[in-house]
Coordinates of C-alpha atoms in Angstrom, one line a residue:
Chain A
X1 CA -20.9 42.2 -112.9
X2 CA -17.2 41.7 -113.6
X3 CA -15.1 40.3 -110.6
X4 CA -11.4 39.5 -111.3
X5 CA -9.5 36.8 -108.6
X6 CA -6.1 36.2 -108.9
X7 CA -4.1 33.8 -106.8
X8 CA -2.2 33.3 -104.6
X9 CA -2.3 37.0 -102.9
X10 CA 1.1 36.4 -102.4
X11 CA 4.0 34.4 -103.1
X12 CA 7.7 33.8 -101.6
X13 CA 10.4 32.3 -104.1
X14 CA 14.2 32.1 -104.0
X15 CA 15.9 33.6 -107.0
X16 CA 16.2 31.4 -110.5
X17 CA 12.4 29.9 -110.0
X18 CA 10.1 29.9 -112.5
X19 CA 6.5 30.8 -111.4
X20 CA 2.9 31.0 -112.4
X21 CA 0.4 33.8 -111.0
X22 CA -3.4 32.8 -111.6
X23 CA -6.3 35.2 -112.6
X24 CA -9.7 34.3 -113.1
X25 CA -12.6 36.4 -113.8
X26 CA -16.5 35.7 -114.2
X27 CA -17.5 37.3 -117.3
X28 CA -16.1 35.6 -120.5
X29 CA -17.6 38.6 -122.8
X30 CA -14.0 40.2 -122.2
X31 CA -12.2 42.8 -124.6
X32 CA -9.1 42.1 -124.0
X33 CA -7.4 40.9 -120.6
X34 CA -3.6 42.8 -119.4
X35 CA -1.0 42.0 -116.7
X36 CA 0.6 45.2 -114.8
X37 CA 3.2 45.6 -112.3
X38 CA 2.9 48.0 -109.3
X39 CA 5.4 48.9 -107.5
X40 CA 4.7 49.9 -103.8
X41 CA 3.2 53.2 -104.0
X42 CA 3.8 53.6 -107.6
X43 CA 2.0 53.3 -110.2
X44 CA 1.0 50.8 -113.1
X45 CA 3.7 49.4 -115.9
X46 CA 2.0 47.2 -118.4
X47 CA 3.6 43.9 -119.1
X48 CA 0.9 41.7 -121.7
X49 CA -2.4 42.5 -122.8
X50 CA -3.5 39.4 -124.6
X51 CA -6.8 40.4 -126.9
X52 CA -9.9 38.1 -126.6
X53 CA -8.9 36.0 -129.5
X54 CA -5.8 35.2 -128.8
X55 CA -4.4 32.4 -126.6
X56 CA -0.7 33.8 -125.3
X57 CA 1.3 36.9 -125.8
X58 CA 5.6 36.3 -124.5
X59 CA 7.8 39.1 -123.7
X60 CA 11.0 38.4 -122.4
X61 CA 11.1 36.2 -119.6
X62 CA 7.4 36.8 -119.5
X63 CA 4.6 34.7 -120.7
X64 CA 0.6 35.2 -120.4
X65 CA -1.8 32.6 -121.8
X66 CA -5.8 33.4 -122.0
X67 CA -8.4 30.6 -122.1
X68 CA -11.6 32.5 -122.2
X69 CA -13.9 30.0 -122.5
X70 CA -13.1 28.7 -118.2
X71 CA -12.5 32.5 -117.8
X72 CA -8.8 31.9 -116.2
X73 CA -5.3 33.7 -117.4
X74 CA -2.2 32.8 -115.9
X75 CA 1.0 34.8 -115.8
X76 CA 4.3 32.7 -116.4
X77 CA 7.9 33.9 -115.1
X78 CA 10.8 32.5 -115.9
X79 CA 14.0 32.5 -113.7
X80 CA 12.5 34.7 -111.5
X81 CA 15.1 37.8 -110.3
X82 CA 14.9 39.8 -107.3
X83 CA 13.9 42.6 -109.6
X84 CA 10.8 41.1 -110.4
X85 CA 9.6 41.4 -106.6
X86 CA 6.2 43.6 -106.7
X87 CA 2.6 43.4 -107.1
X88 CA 1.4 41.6 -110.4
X89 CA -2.3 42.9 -111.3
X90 CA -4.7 41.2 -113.5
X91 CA -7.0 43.6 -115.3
X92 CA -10.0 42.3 -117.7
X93 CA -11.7 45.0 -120.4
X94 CA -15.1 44.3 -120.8
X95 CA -18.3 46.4 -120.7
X96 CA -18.6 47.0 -124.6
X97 CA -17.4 49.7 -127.0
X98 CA -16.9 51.9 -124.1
X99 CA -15.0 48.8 -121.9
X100 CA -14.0 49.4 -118.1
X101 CA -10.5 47.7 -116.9
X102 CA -11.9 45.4 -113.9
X103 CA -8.8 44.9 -111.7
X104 CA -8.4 41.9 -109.3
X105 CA -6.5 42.2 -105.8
X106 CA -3.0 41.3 -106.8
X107 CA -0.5 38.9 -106.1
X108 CA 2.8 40.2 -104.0
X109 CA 5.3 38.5 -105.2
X110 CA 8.9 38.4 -103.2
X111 CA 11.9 37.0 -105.0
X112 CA 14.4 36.4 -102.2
X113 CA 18.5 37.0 -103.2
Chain B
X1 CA 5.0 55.9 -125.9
X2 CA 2.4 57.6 -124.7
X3 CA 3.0 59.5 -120.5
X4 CA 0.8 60.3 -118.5
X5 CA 2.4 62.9 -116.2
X6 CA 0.1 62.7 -112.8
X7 CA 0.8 65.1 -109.6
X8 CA 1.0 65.8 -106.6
X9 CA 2.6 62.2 -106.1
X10 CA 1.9 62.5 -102.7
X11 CA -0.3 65.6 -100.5
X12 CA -1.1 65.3 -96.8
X13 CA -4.1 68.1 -96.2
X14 CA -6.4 68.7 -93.0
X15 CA -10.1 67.5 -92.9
X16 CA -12.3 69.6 -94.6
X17 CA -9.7 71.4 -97.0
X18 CA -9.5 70.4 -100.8
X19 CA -7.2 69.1 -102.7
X20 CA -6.2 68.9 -106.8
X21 CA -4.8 66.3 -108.5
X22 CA -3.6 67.1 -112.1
X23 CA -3.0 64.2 -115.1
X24 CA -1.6 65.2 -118.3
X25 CA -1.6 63.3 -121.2
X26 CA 2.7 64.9 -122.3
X27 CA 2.8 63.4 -126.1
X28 CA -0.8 62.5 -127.2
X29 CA -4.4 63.7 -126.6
X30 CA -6.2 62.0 -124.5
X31 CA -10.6 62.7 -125.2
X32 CA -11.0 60.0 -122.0
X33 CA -9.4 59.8 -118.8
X34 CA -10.1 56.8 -116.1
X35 CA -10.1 58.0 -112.2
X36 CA -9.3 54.8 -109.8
X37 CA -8.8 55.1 -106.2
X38 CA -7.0 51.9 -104.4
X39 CA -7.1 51.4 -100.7
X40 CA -4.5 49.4 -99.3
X41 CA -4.4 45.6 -100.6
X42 CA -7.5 46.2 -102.5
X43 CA -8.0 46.4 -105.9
X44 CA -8.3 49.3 -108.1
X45 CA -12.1 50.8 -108.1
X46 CA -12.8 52.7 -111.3
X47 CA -13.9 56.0 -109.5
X48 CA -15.6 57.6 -112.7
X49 CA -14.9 58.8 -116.5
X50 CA -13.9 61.9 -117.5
X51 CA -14.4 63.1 -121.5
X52 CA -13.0 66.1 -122.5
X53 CA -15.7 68.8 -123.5
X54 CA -18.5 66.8 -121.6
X55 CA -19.8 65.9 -118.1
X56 CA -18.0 62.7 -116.0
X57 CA -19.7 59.7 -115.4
X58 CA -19.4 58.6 -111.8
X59 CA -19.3 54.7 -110.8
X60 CA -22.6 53.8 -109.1
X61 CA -21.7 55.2 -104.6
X62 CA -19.5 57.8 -105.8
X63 CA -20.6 61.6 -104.5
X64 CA -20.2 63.3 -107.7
X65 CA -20.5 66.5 -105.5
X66 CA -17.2 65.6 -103.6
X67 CA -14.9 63.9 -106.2
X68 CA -15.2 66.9 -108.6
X69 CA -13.6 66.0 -112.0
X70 CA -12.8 68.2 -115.0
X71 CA -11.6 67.8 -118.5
X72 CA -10.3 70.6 -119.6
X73 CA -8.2 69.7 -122.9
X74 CA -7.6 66.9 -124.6
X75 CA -4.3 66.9 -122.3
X76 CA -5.6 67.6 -119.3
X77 CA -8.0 66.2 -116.8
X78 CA -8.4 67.2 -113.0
X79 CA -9.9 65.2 -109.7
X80 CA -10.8 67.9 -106.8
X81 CA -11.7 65.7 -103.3
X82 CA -13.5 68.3 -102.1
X83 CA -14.0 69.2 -97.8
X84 CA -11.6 65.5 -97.4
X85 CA -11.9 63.6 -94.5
X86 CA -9.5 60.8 -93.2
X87 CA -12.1 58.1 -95.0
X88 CA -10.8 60.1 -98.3
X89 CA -7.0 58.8 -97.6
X90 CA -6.0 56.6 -100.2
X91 CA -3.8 56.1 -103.4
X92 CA -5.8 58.0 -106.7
X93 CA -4.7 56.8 -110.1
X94 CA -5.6 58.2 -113.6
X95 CA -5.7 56.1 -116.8
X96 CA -5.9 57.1 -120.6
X97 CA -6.2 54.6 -123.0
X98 CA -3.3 54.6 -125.6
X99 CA -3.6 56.5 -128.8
X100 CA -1.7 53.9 -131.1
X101 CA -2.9 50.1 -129.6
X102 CA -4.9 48.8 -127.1
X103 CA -4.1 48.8 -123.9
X104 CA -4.0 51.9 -121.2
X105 CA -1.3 53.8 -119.4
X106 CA -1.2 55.0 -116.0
X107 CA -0.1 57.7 -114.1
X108 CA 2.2 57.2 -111.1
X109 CA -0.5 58.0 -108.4
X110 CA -0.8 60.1 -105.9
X111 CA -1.2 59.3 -102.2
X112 CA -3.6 61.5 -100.3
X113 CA -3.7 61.2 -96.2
X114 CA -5.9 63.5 -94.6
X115 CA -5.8 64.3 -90.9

C-alpha cells in the first residue's frame, strides 16, 4: 500500500526566502508524482506533475525534482511571497493503468510580510 | 483548461437528512470521476470511482449504501450522503482526470457539517 509523507507539516518563513518542502512515499512503481496548492477550504490548483521518468519539472518560481529510485520529491520555492502562504500537497499516481492519486498530509506553509 | 464546476460549496443539514453534491465536468467529458473526503489536517482519502454508464467502485470501509454515487453523463457525476450524521462532517472533493495531459483537476469542495 501507497503512503505519501511530506515534511515539515508546517513551515514559518519571512518574505524573500527560498524554501524546500519534502515528500516521500513508499512505493517506487509510481505513474507520475504532482504538487497542488490548497487554499483553506478551497480546493486543489495543480503546480508540477513530474512523470516517472523524469527528474525535475520548473514553473516560475517553482521547482519539483523526482528521484524515484529513494522514493523522495522535493518542492523548491524561490523568493517566497506572502501569496504563496497555503497548504502544498504531494500526490503520487500509482496503482496501474487505472492509477489512484495517493495524497500525503501537507505542509502549511506561512510566508510572513 | 479543463473545470470542474463542484456545488454546494458549503451545506449545513440536520442528522439523518440527505444531502447532494453535484460535479460537472463545463468544457470536456469526463467517463471517470474521483470522490475524496478530507478531514481536517488529514490527507485526502479517495472515497470511491465513479464511471459514467457503470456501477462505482468504493475504497475498501466505505458504506456503499450511504455514500450513494451516480454518473449520469459524461459531464455529470453526483455523491448523495445519505441519513448524515455529525461523523459525516467533512470537506468532499471530486476529481476528473484531464482530457488533454496527465494530470487531474479538482473541484473546489464542498464543506458538509451536520448537526
Amino acid at each position: 500500500k501507497q503512503e505519501v509523507t511530506q515534511i515539515p507539516a508546517a513551515l514559518s518563513v519571512p518574505e524573500g526566502e527560498n524554501l524546500v518542502l519534502n515528500c516521500s512515499f513508499t512505493d517506487s512503481a509510481i505513474y507520475n508524482l504532482q504538487w497542488f496548492r490548497q487554499d483553506p477550504g478551497k480546493g486543489l490548483t495543480s503546480l508540477l506533475l513530474i512523470q516517472s521518468s523524469q527528474r525535475e519539472q520548473t514553473s516560475g518560481r517553482l521547482n519539483a525534482s523526482l528521484d524515484k529510485s529513494s522514493g523522495r520529491s522535493t518542492l523548491y520555492i524561490a523568493a517566497s511571497q506572502p501569496g504563496d502562504s497555503a497548504t502544498y500537497l504531494c500526490a503520487v499516481a500509482s496503482g496501474g493503468s487505472n492509477y489512484k492519486l495517493t495524497f500525503g498530509k501537507g505542509t502549511l506553509l506561512t510566508v510572513n510580510p | 483548461g479543463a473545470v470542474v464546476s463542484q456545488h454546494p460549496s458549503r451545506v449545513i443539514c440536520k442528522s439523518g437528512t440527505s444531502v447532494k453534491i453535484e460535479c460537472r465536468s463545463l468544457d470536456f467529458q469526463a467517463t471517470t470521476m474521483f470522490w475524496y473526503r478530507q478531514f481536517p489536517k488529514q490527507s485526502l482519502m479517495l472515497m470511491a470511482t465513479s464511471n459514467e454508464g457503470s456501477k462505482a467502485t468504493y475504497e475498501q470501509g466505505v458504506e456503499k449504501d450511504k455514500f450513494l454515487i451516480n454518473h449520469a453523463s459524461l459531464t455529470l457525476s453526483t455523491l448523495t450522503v445519505t441519513s448524515a450524521h455529525p461523523e459525516d462532517s467533512s470537506f468532499y472533493i471530486c476529481s476528473a482526470p484531464q482530457p488533454v495531459r496527465d494530470g487531474y483537476t479538482f473541484g473546489s469542495g464542498t464543506r458538509l457539517t451536520v448537526v
